[in-house]
PDB file of C-alpha atoms and ligand atoms in Angstrom:
ATOM      1  CA  MET S  79      32.394 268.192 179.617  1.00  0.00           C
ATOM      2  CA  GLU S  80      34.468 265.041 178.921  1.00  0.00           C
ATOM      3  CA  ILE S  81      37.428 265.579 176.633  1.00  0.00           C
ATOM      4  CA  ARG S  82      37.686 261.871 175.744  1.00  0.00           C
ATOM      5  CA  ASP S  83      36.042 261.283 172.354  1.00  0.00           C
ATOM      6  CA  SER S  84      35.281 264.970 171.881  1.00  0.00           C
ATOM      7  CA  VAL S  85      35.879 266.716 168.589  1.00  0.00           C
ATOM      8  CA  ALA S  86      37.576 270.062 169.083  1.00  0.00           C
ATOM      9  CA  PHE S  87      38.172 273.130 166.925  1.00  0.00           C
ATOM     10  CA  VAL S  88      40.956 275.348 168.167  1.00  0.00           C
ATOM     11  CA  THR S  89      41.611 278.775 166.549  1.00  0.00           C
ATOM     12  CA  GLY S  90      45.237 279.813 166.280  1.00  0.00           C
ATOM     13  CA  ALA S  91      46.429 276.275 166.946  1.00  0.00           C
ATOM     14  CA  ASN S  92      49.711 276.454 164.984  1.00  0.00           C
ATOM     15  CA  ARG S  93      51.726 277.981 167.866  1.00  0.00           C
ATOM     16  CA  GLY S  94      51.619 279.290 171.401  1.00  0.00           C
ATOM     17  CA  LEU S  95      48.724 278.468 173.698  1.00  0.00           C
ATOM     18  CA  GLY S  96      46.591 277.128 170.754  1.00  0.00           C
ATOM     19  CA  LEU S  97      49.176 274.486 169.917  1.00  0.00           C
ATOM     20  CA  ALA S  98      49.438 273.589 173.619  1.00  0.00           C
ATOM     21  CA  PHE S  99      45.642 273.099 173.691  1.00  0.00           C
ATOM     22  CA  ALA S 100      45.796 270.869 170.586  1.00  0.00           C
ATOM     23  CA  ARG S 101      48.495 268.668 172.149  1.00  0.00           C
ATOM     24  CA  GLU S 102      46.661 268.499 175.498  1.00  0.00           C
ATOM     25  CA  LEU S 103      43.421 267.556 173.823  1.00  0.00           C
ATOM     26  CA  LEU S 104      45.052 264.696 171.956  1.00  0.00           C
ATOM     27  CA  GLY S 105      46.775 263.542 175.142  1.00  0.00           C
ATOM     28  CA  ARG S 106      43.379 263.387 176.897  1.00  0.00           C
ATOM     29  CA  GLY S 107      41.828 261.230 174.189  1.00  0.00           C
ATOM     30  CA  ALA S 108      39.981 263.750 171.980  1.00  0.00           C
ATOM     31  CA  LYS S 109      38.772 261.914 168.881  1.00  0.00           C
ATOM     32  CA  LYS S 110      39.821 264.692 166.556  1.00  0.00           C
ATOM     33  CA  VAL S 111      41.338 268.156 166.834  1.00  0.00           C
ATOM     34  CA  TYR S 112      40.768 270.648 164.051  1.00  0.00           C
ATOM     35  CA  ALA S 113      43.519 273.279 164.073  1.00  0.00           C
ATOM     36  CA  GLY S 114      41.970 276.473 162.778  1.00  0.00           C
ATOM     37  CA  ILE S 115      44.928 278.314 161.285  1.00  0.00           C
ATOM     38  CA  ARG S 116      45.578 281.086 158.769  1.00  0.00           C
ATOM     39  CA  ASN S 117      48.227 279.230 156.791  1.00  0.00           C
ATOM     40  CA  PRO S 118      47.829 275.445 157.100  1.00  0.00           C
ATOM     41  CA  VAL S 119      50.881 273.330 156.451  1.00  0.00           C
ATOM     42  CA  ALA S 120      50.883 269.687 155.381  1.00  0.00           C
ATOM     43  CA  ASN S 121      53.071 268.271 158.159  1.00  0.00           C
ATOM     44  CA  SER S 122      50.983 268.794 161.293  1.00  0.00           C
ATOM     45  CA  LEU S 123      50.879 266.454 164.299  1.00  0.00           C
ATOM     46  CA  PRO S 124      49.091 263.072 163.925  1.00  0.00           C
ATOM     47  CA  GLY S 125      45.433 263.451 164.952  1.00  0.00           C
ATOM     48  CA  ILE S 126      45.378 267.145 164.142  1.00  0.00           C
ATOM     49  CA  VAL S 127      43.431 268.194 161.081  1.00  0.00           C
ATOM     50  CA  PRO S 128      44.488 271.632 159.778  1.00  0.00           C
ATOM     51  CA  VAL S 129      41.633 273.847 158.624  1.00  0.00           C
ATOM     52  CA  LYS S 130      42.208 277.235 156.985  1.00  0.00           C
ATOM     53  CA  VAL S 131      40.556 279.972 158.982  1.00  0.00           C
ATOM     54  CA  ASP S 132      41.108 283.679 159.521  1.00  0.00           C
ATOM     55  CA  VAL S 133      38.827 284.794 162.322  1.00  0.00           C
ATOM     56  CA  THR S 134      38.592 288.301 160.827  1.00  0.00           C
ATOM     57  CA  ASP S 135      37.176 286.921 157.583  1.00  0.00           C
ATOM     58  CA  PRO S 136      33.453 285.969 157.813  1.00  0.00           C
ATOM     59  CA  ALA S 137      33.545 283.764 154.702  1.00  0.00           C
ATOM     60  CA  SER S 138      36.464 281.697 155.964  1.00  0.00           C
ATOM     61  CA  VAL S 139      34.800 281.252 159.353  1.00  0.00           C
ATOM     62  CA  SER S 140      31.478 280.048 157.898  1.00  0.00           C
ATOM     63  CA  THR S 141      33.319 277.734 155.470  1.00  0.00           C
ATOM     64  CA  ALA S 142      35.255 276.229 158.375  1.00  0.00           C
ATOM     65  CA  ALA S 143      32.050 275.691 160.400  1.00  0.00           C
ATOM     66  CA  ALA S 144      30.319 274.079 157.429  1.00  0.00           C
ATOM     67  CA  HIS S 145      33.356 271.773 156.899  1.00  0.00           C
ATOM     68  CA  CYS S 146      33.614 270.702 160.551  1.00  0.00           C
ATOM     69  CA  GLY S 147      30.089 269.543 161.356  1.00  0.00           C
ATOM     70  CA  ASP S 148      31.188 267.100 164.060  1.00  0.00           C
ATOM     71  CA  VAL S 149      32.638 269.666 166.463  1.00  0.00           C
ATOM     72  CA  THR S 150      31.636 269.400 170.160  1.00  0.00           C
ATOM     73  CA  LEU S 151      34.245 271.705 171.721  1.00  0.00           C
ATOM     74  CA  LEU S 152      35.235 275.142 170.369  1.00  0.00           C
ATOM     75  CA  ILE S 153      38.273 276.935 171.741  1.00  0.00           C
ATOM     76  CA  ASN S 154      38.426 280.631 170.808  1.00  0.00           C
ATOM     77  CA  ASN S 155      42.126 281.128 171.285  1.00  0.00           C
ATOM     78  CA  ALA S 156      43.332 283.215 168.311  1.00  0.00           C
ATOM     79  CA  GLY S 157      44.402 286.640 169.466  1.00  0.00           C
ATOM     80  CA  ILE S 158      46.763 289.487 168.822  1.00  0.00           C
ATOM     81  CA  GLY S 159      48.374 292.162 171.009  1.00  0.00           C
ATOM     82  CA  ARG S 160      49.844 295.587 170.237  1.00  0.00           C
ATOM     83  CA  VAL S 161      51.921 297.798 172.552  1.00  0.00           C
ATOM     84  CA  ASN S 162      51.185 301.514 172.610  1.00  0.00           C
ATOM     85  CA  ALA S 163      53.087 304.327 174.297  1.00  0.00           C
ATOM     86  CA  GLY S 164      50.137 304.767 176.715  1.00  0.00           C
ATOM     87  CA  ALA S 165      46.448 305.570 176.906  1.00  0.00           C
ATOM     88  CA  LEU S 166      46.970 308.977 175.228  1.00  0.00           C
ATOM     89  CA  ASP S 167      48.937 307.602 172.277  1.00  0.00           C
ATOM     90  CA  PRO S 168      46.941 308.577 169.128  1.00  0.00           C
ATOM     91  CA  ALA S 169      47.761 305.125 167.737  1.00  0.00           C
ATOM     92  CA  VAL S 170      45.511 303.562 170.397  1.00  0.00           C
ATOM     93  CA  ILE S 171      42.539 303.990 168.055  1.00  0.00           C
ATOM     94  CA  GLU S 172      44.197 302.304 165.111  1.00  0.00           C
ATOM     95  CA  SER S 173      45.489 299.489 167.393  1.00  0.00           C
ATOM     96  CA  ALA S 174      42.078 298.988 168.954  1.00  0.00           C
ATOM     97  CA  CYS S 175      40.377 298.731 165.498  1.00  0.00           C
ATOM     98  CA  GLU S 176      42.900 296.033 164.515  1.00  0.00           C
ATOM     99  CA  ILE S 177      42.816 294.156 167.816  1.00  0.00           C
ATOM    100  CA  PHE S 178      39.037 294.208 168.225  1.00  0.00           C
ATOM    101  CA  GLU S 179      38.654 292.708 164.737  1.00  0.00           C
ATOM    102  CA  THR S 180      40.466 289.594 165.989  1.00  0.00           C
ATOM    103  CA  ASN S 181      40.017 289.453 169.787  1.00  0.00           C
ATOM    104  CA  PHE S 182      36.381 290.600 169.975  1.00  0.00           C
ATOM    105  CA  TYR S 183      34.620 290.395 166.619  1.00  0.00           C
ATOM    106  CA  GLY S 184      36.614 287.289 165.731  1.00  0.00           C
ATOM    107  CA  MET S 185      35.437 285.556 168.913  1.00  0.00           C
ATOM    108  CA  VAL S 186      31.849 286.646 168.295  1.00  0.00           C
ATOM    109  CA  ARG S 187      31.998 285.562 164.642  1.00  0.00           C
ATOM    110  CA  VAL S 188      33.474 282.105 165.376  1.00  0.00           C
ATOM    111  CA  SER S 189      31.083 281.508 168.317  1.00  0.00           C
ATOM    112  CA  GLN S 190      28.075 282.413 166.168  1.00  0.00           C
ATOM    113  CA  ALA S 191      29.252 280.132 163.345  1.00  0.00           C
ATOM    114  CA  PHE S 192      29.949 277.113 165.605  1.00  0.00           C
ATOM    115  CA  ALA S 193      27.172 277.312 168.201  1.00  0.00           C
ATOM    116  CA  PRO S 194      24.666 275.789 165.775  1.00  0.00           C
ATOM    117  CA  VAL S 195      27.153 272.953 165.151  1.00  0.00           C
ATOM    118  CA  LEU S 196      27.456 272.263 168.876  1.00  0.00           C
ATOM    119  CA  LEU S 197      23.671 272.403 169.257  1.00  0.00           C
ATOM    120  CA  ALA S 198      23.198 269.955 166.361  1.00  0.00           C
ATOM    121  CA  ASN S 199      25.642 267.617 168.123  1.00  0.00           C
ATOM    122  CA  GLY S 200      23.682 267.724 171.382  1.00  0.00           C
ATOM    123  CA  GLY S 201      25.583 270.365 173.378  1.00  0.00           C
ATOM    124  CA  GLY S 202      29.283 270.550 174.245  1.00  0.00           C
ATOM    125  CA  ALA S 203      31.426 273.476 175.290  1.00  0.00           C
ATOM    126  CA  ILE S 204      33.184 276.655 174.327  1.00  0.00           C
ATOM    127  CA  ILE S 205      36.408 277.954 175.927  1.00  0.00           C
ATOM    128  CA  ASN S 206      37.106 281.650 175.408  1.00  0.00           C
ATOM    129  CA  VAL S 207      40.719 282.703 176.027  1.00  0.00           C
ATOM    130  CA  LEU S 208      40.762 285.945 177.936  1.00  0.00           C
ATOM    131  CA  SER S 209      43.423 287.460 180.218  1.00  0.00           C
ATOM    132  CA  ASP S 210      44.144 289.167 183.511  1.00  0.00           C
ATOM    133  CA  ALA S 211      44.027 292.254 181.253  1.00  0.00           C
ATOM    134  CA  THR S 212      40.247 291.782 181.212  1.00  0.00           C
ATOM    135  CA  TRP S 213      40.209 293.384 184.711  1.00  0.00           C
ATOM    136  CA  PHE S 214      43.374 295.418 184.718  1.00  0.00           C
ATOM    137  CA  ALA S 215      44.471 297.859 182.009  1.00  0.00           C
ATOM    138  CA  ARG S 216      48.206 298.477 181.811  1.00  0.00           C
ATOM    139  CA  PRO S 217      48.515 301.830 179.894  1.00  0.00           C
ATOM    140  CA  VAL S 218      50.838 300.285 177.300  1.00  0.00           C
ATOM    141  CA  LEU S 219      48.207 297.619 176.644  1.00  0.00           C
ATOM    142  CA  THR S 220      45.192 299.991 176.576  1.00  0.00           C
ATOM    143  CA  ALA S 221      43.755 298.661 173.317  1.00  0.00           C
ATOM    144  CA  TYR S 222      44.456 295.025 174.085  1.00  0.00           C
ATOM    145  CA  SER S 223      42.837 295.268 177.547  1.00  0.00           C
ATOM    146  CA  ALA S 224      39.739 296.914 176.122  1.00  0.00           C
ATOM    147  CA  SER S 225      39.384 294.035 173.634  1.00  0.00           C
ATOM    148  CA  LYS S 226      39.621 291.417 176.421  1.00  0.00           C
ATOM    149  CA  SER S 227      37.095 293.292 178.611  1.00  0.00           C
ATOM    150  CA  ALA S 228      34.720 293.354 175.644  1.00  0.00           C
ATOM    151  CA  ALA S 229      35.379 289.664 174.938  1.00  0.00           C
ATOM    152  CA  TRP S 230      34.669 288.889 178.652  1.00  0.00           C
ATOM    153  CA  SER S 231      31.362 290.691 178.418  1.00  0.00           C
ATOM    154  CA  PHE S 232      30.435 288.703 175.287  1.00  0.00           C
ATOM    155  CA  THR S 233      31.482 285.505 176.998  1.00  0.00           C
ATOM    156  CA  ASN S 234      29.177 286.234 179.934  1.00  0.00           C
ATOM    157  CA  ALA S 235      26.220 286.868 177.644  1.00  0.00           C
ATOM    158  CA  LEU S 236      26.989 283.767 175.605  1.00  0.00           C
ATOM    159  CA  ARG S 237      27.175 281.596 178.730  1.00  0.00           C
ATOM    160  CA  ILE S 238      23.720 282.626 179.925  1.00  0.00           C
ATOM    161  CA  GLU S 239      22.184 282.056 176.490  1.00  0.00           C
ATOM    162  CA  LEU S 240      23.841 278.674 175.823  1.00  0.00           C
ATOM    163  CA  ARG S 241      23.617 277.160 179.270  1.00  0.00           C
ATOM    164  CA  GLU S 242      20.000 276.183 178.842  1.00  0.00           C
ATOM    165  CA  ASN S 243      20.965 274.356 175.667  1.00  0.00           C
ATOM    166  CA  GLY S 244      23.509 272.198 177.463  1.00  0.00           C
ATOM    167  CA  ILE S 245      26.556 274.145 176.206  1.00  0.00           C
ATOM    168  CA  GLN S 246      29.192 274.937 178.868  1.00  0.00           C
ATOM    169  CA  VAL S 247      30.959 278.251 178.308  1.00  0.00           C
ATOM    170  CA  LEU S 248      34.315 278.527 180.129  1.00  0.00           C
ATOM    171  CA  ALA S 249      36.257 281.788 180.446  1.00  0.00           C
ATOM    172  CA  LEU S 250      40.021 281.324 180.767  1.00  0.00           C
ATOM    173  CA  HIS S 251      41.882 284.174 182.435  1.00  0.00           C
ATOM    174  CA  VAL S 252      45.643 284.116 182.617  1.00  0.00           C
ATOM    175  CA  GLY S 253      48.568 286.555 182.968  1.00  0.00           C
ATOM    176  CA  PHE S 254      51.649 286.585 180.716  1.00  0.00           C
ATOM    177  CA  LEU S 255      52.460 283.375 178.866  1.00  0.00           C
ATOM    178  CA  ASP S 256      55.752 282.144 177.513  1.00  0.00           C
ATOM    179  CA  THR S 257      54.698 282.491 173.856  1.00  0.00           C
ATOM    180  CA  ASP S 258      55.579 284.708 170.880  1.00  0.00           C
ATOM    181  CA  MET S 259      53.024 287.315 172.023  1.00  0.00           C
ATOM    182  CA  ALA S 260      54.986 288.092 175.204  1.00  0.00           C
ATOM    183  CA  LYS S 261      58.399 287.601 173.599  1.00  0.00           C
ATOM    184  CA  GLY S 262      60.841 290.287 174.733  1.00  0.00           C
ATOM    185  CA  LEU S 263      58.811 291.250 177.820  1.00  0.00           C
ATOM    186  CA  ASP S 264      60.852 290.888 181.003  1.00  0.00           C
ATOM    187  CA  VAL S 265      58.029 289.583 183.158  1.00  0.00           C
ATOM    188  CA  LYS S 266      57.069 286.367 184.892  1.00  0.00           C
ATOM    189  CA  LYS S 267      55.413 284.043 182.359  1.00  0.00           C
ATOM    190  CA  SER S 268      53.397 280.844 182.677  1.00  0.00           C
ATOM    191  CA  ASP S 269      54.004 277.694 180.657  1.00  0.00           C
ATOM    192  CA  PRO S 270      51.278 277.481 177.980  1.00  0.00           C
ATOM    193  CA  GLN S 271      51.091 273.662 178.296  1.00  0.00           C
ATOM    194  CA  GLN S 272      50.326 273.958 181.995  1.00  0.00           C
ATOM    195  CA  VAL S 273      47.719 276.600 181.333  1.00  0.00           C
ATOM    196  CA  ALA S 274      46.007 274.471 178.655  1.00  0.00           C
ATOM    197  CA  SER S 275      46.012 271.563 181.090  1.00  0.00           C
ATOM    198  CA  ARG S 276      44.456 273.670 183.894  1.00  0.00           C
ATOM    199  CA  ALA S 277      41.779 274.982 181.537  1.00  0.00           C
ATOM    200  CA  LEU S 278      40.846 271.444 180.395  1.00  0.00           C
ATOM    201  CA  ASP S 279      40.763 270.228 184.016  1.00  0.00           C
ATOM    202  CA  ALA S 280      38.338 273.058 184.785  1.00  0.00           C
ATOM    203  CA  LEU S 281      36.221 272.180 181.752  1.00  0.00           C
ATOM    204  CA  GLU S 282      36.050 268.557 182.831  1.00  0.00           C
ATOM    205  CA  ASN S 283      35.066 269.695 186.359  1.00  0.00           C
ATOM    206  CA  GLY S 284      32.093 271.617 184.942  1.00  0.00           C
ATOM    207  CA  SER S 285      33.551 275.060 185.776  1.00  0.00           C
ATOM    208  CA  GLU S 286      32.565 278.253 183.925  1.00  0.00           C
ATOM    209  CA  GLU S 287      35.644 280.288 184.793  1.00  0.00           C
ATOM    210  CA  VAL S 288      39.244 279.356 185.322  1.00  0.00           C
ATOM    211  CA  LEU S 289      42.022 281.586 186.737  1.00  0.00           C
ATOM    212  CA  ALA S 290      45.031 279.694 185.444  1.00  0.00           C
ATOM    213  CA  ASP S 291      47.906 281.432 187.203  1.00  0.00           C
ATOM    214  CA  ALA S 292      48.706 283.348 190.425  1.00  0.00           C
ATOM    215  CA  GLN S 293      48.559 286.684 188.642  1.00  0.00           C
ATOM    216  CA  SER S 294      45.023 286.315 187.314  1.00  0.00           C
ATOM    217  CA  ASN S 295      43.973 284.985 190.744  1.00  0.00           C
ATOM    218  CA  ALA S 296      45.426 288.042 192.480  1.00  0.00           C
ATOM    219  CA  VAL S 297      43.823 290.468 190.032  1.00  0.00           C
ATOM    220  CA  LYS S 298      40.400 288.857 190.328  1.00  0.00           C
ATOM    221  CA  ARG S 299      40.597 288.667 194.140  1.00  0.00           C
ATOM    222  CA  SER S 300      41.448 292.389 194.324  1.00  0.00           C
ATOM    223  CA  LEU S 301      38.339 293.456 192.441  1.00  0.00           C
ATOM    224  CA  SER S 302      36.003 293.718 195.422  1.00  0.00           C
ATOM    225  CA  SER S 303      38.631 295.242 197.733  1.00  0.00           C
ATOM    226  CA  ASP S 304      39.435 298.959 198.285  1.00  0.00           C
ATOM    227  CA  GLN S 305      42.721 298.339 196.556  1.00  0.00           C
ATOM    228  CA  ALA S 306      41.519 296.777 193.350  1.00  0.00           C
ATOM    229  CA  TYR S 307      44.463 296.528 190.992  1.00  0.00           C
ATOM    230  CA  TYR S 308      42.751 298.584 188.349  1.00  0.00           C
ATOM    231  CA  LEU S 309      42.651 301.513 190.844  1.00  0.00           C
ATOM    232  CA  ASP S 310      45.948 300.970 192.628  1.00  0.00           C
ATOM    233  CA  PRO S 311      48.256 298.672 190.669  1.00  0.00           C
ATOM    234  CA  PRO S 312      51.260 297.089 192.326  1.00  0.00           C
ATOM    235  CA  ASP S 313      54.460 298.004 190.438  1.00  0.00           C
ATOM    236  CA  LEU S 314      54.760 294.423 189.296  1.00  0.00           C
ATOM    237  CA  PHE S 315      51.678 294.735 187.164  1.00  0.00           C
ATOM    238  CA  VAL S 316      52.285 298.013 185.289  1.00  0.00           C
TER     239      VAL S 316
HETATM  240  N1  LIG J 543      50.971 285.575 175.571  1.00  0.00           N
HETATM  241  C1  LIG J 543      50.410 286.130 176.662  1.00  0.00           C
HETATM  242  O1  LIG J 543      51.102 286.700 177.534  1.00  0.00           O
HETATM  243  C2  LIG J 543      48.926 286.004 176.861  1.00  0.00           C
HETATM  244  C3  LIG J 543      48.371 286.257 178.144  1.00  0.00           C
HETATM  245  C4  LIG J 543      46.986 286.131 178.344  1.00  0.00           C
HETATM  246  C5  LIG J 543      46.172 285.753 177.302  1.00  0.00           C
HETATM  247  N2  LIG J 543      46.720 285.486 176.062  1.00  0.00           N
HETATM  248  C6  LIG J 543      45.813 285.102 175.008  1.00  0.00           C
HETATM  249  O2  LIG J 543      46.145 283.761 174.620  1.00  0.00           O
HETATM  250  C7  LIG J 543      45.717 283.579 173.235  1.00  0.00           C
HETATM  251  C8  LIG J 543      46.863 282.905 172.503  1.00  0.00           C
HETATM  252  O3  LIG J 543      47.923 283.803 172.467  1.00  0.00           O
HETATM  253  P1  LIG J 543      49.469 283.311 172.408  1.00  0.00           P
HETATM  254  O4  LIG J 543      50.127 283.841 173.614  1.00  0.00           O
HETATM  255  O5  LIG J 543      49.503 281.859 172.101  1.00  0.00           O
HETATM  256  O6  LIG J 543      49.977 284.183 171.160  1.00  0.00           O
HETATM  257  P2  LIG J 543      50.827 283.817 169.872  1.00  0.00           P
HETATM  258  O7  LIG J 543      51.885 282.896 170.232  1.00  0.00           O
HETATM  259  O8  LIG J 543      51.130 285.168 169.309  1.00  0.00           O
HETATM  260  O9  LIG J 543      49.772 283.026 168.952  1.00  0.00           O
HETATM  261  C9  LIG J 543      48.627 283.673 168.463  1.00  0.00           C
HETATM  262  C10 LIG J 543      47.856 282.732 167.604  1.00  0.00           C
HETATM  263  O10 LIG J 543      46.661 283.368 167.120  1.00  0.00           O
HETATM  264  C11 LIG J 543      46.627 283.219 165.731  1.00  0.00           C
HETATM  265  N3  LIG J 543      45.910 284.298 165.063  1.00  0.00           N
HETATM  266  C12 LIG J 543      46.095 285.626 165.183  1.00  0.00           C
HETATM  267  N4  LIG J 543      45.217 286.288 164.402  1.00  0.00           N
HETATM  268  C13 LIG J 543      44.473 285.359 163.805  1.00  0.00           C
HETATM  269  C14 LIG J 543      43.388 285.414 162.877  1.00  0.00           C
HETATM  270  N5  LIG J 543      42.953 286.604 162.379  1.00  0.00           N
HETATM  271  N6  LIG J 543      42.862 284.250 162.451  1.00  0.00           N
HETATM  272  C15 LIG J 543      43.284 283.069 162.914  1.00  0.00           C
HETATM  273  N7  LIG J 543      44.329 282.928 163.786  1.00  0.00           N
HETATM  274  C16 LIG J 543      44.903 284.079 164.208  1.00  0.00           C
HETATM  275  C17 LIG J 543      48.104 283.211 165.281  1.00  0.00           C
HETATM  276  O11 LIG J 543      48.207 282.719 163.959  1.00  0.00           O
HETATM  277  P3  LIG J 543      49.460 283.126 162.996  1.00  0.00           P
HETATM  278  O12 LIG J 543      50.559 282.169 163.331  1.00  0.00           O
HETATM  279  O13 LIG J 543      48.893 282.978 161.609  1.00  0.00           O
HETATM  280  O14 LIG J 543      49.824 284.542 163.305  1.00  0.00           O
HETATM  281  C18 LIG J 543      48.686 282.294 166.335  1.00  0.00           C
HETATM  282  O15 LIG J 543      48.382 280.944 166.048  1.00  0.00           O
HETATM  283  C19 LIG J 543      45.329 284.974 172.729  1.00  0.00           C
HETATM  284  O16 LIG J 543      43.923 285.088 172.753  1.00  0.00           O
HETATM  285  C20 LIG J 543      45.964 285.914 173.725  1.00  0.00           C
HETATM  286  O17 LIG J 543      45.343 287.159 173.786  1.00  0.00           O
HETATM  287  C21 LIG J 543      48.062 285.591 175.850  1.00  0.00           C
END
């Protein structure tokens, strides 16, 4: 899909990777970028149109889709993470309920609301922001990883269903990013602007999956080997 002259809707575009996507889209000539955010502020960047949306709230999602009838590219970026003591931490269930509401049901909800908009506009694309955690569950991120695996599965089903309607569905997998979500973690992190740029390059190349950093590449490559990272994680990844 061509970014130039597209009209994008990016969830969670007020900071982190979502804001990087919004900037990158404008830089590549998108006609309009709707920033789907929970608490819109008046002074956003020129070319960015703030739209109030909470992906956990069905009414706000359907109102946003009704308001933004010209969208041709949806980026499901909004996400949350929670750290637990490990897989046996009783709080995993509570964390998973909270995280799934945003990372999984939120993605399903927003995709279902906007797919008819894309179809009415003749096709387009959806980018779903996933993670290397899709394929590798660090115990402290048990609930988060489960939500990204579920979101990956939904993305795969969505791709098959929408492909015949001319809608490209791109899964973005990436390891830690230098954003608020990973603040305080002493790990190697990628620059969100670079990751947004790689994802949009992949979209423009017609790809359906992008591994945006070395870490997600290594995790994916390991899957079919005897030493898949989910069985035998290198220390670096735990
Ligand atoms: N950071 C990482 O290491 C990393 C690695 C791989 C993948 N990812 C994924 O990348 C995506 C972006 O994360 P990030 O690193 O940019 O995190 P971030 O800096 O914490 O930003 C998260 C964004 O999501 C928004 N959001 C959260 N819940 C929402 C809801 N219910 N409705 C609407 N917006 C909501 C936040 O809005 P508020 O400002 O209102 O809270 C914020 O704009 C997520 O899907 C995340 O899982 C992150």
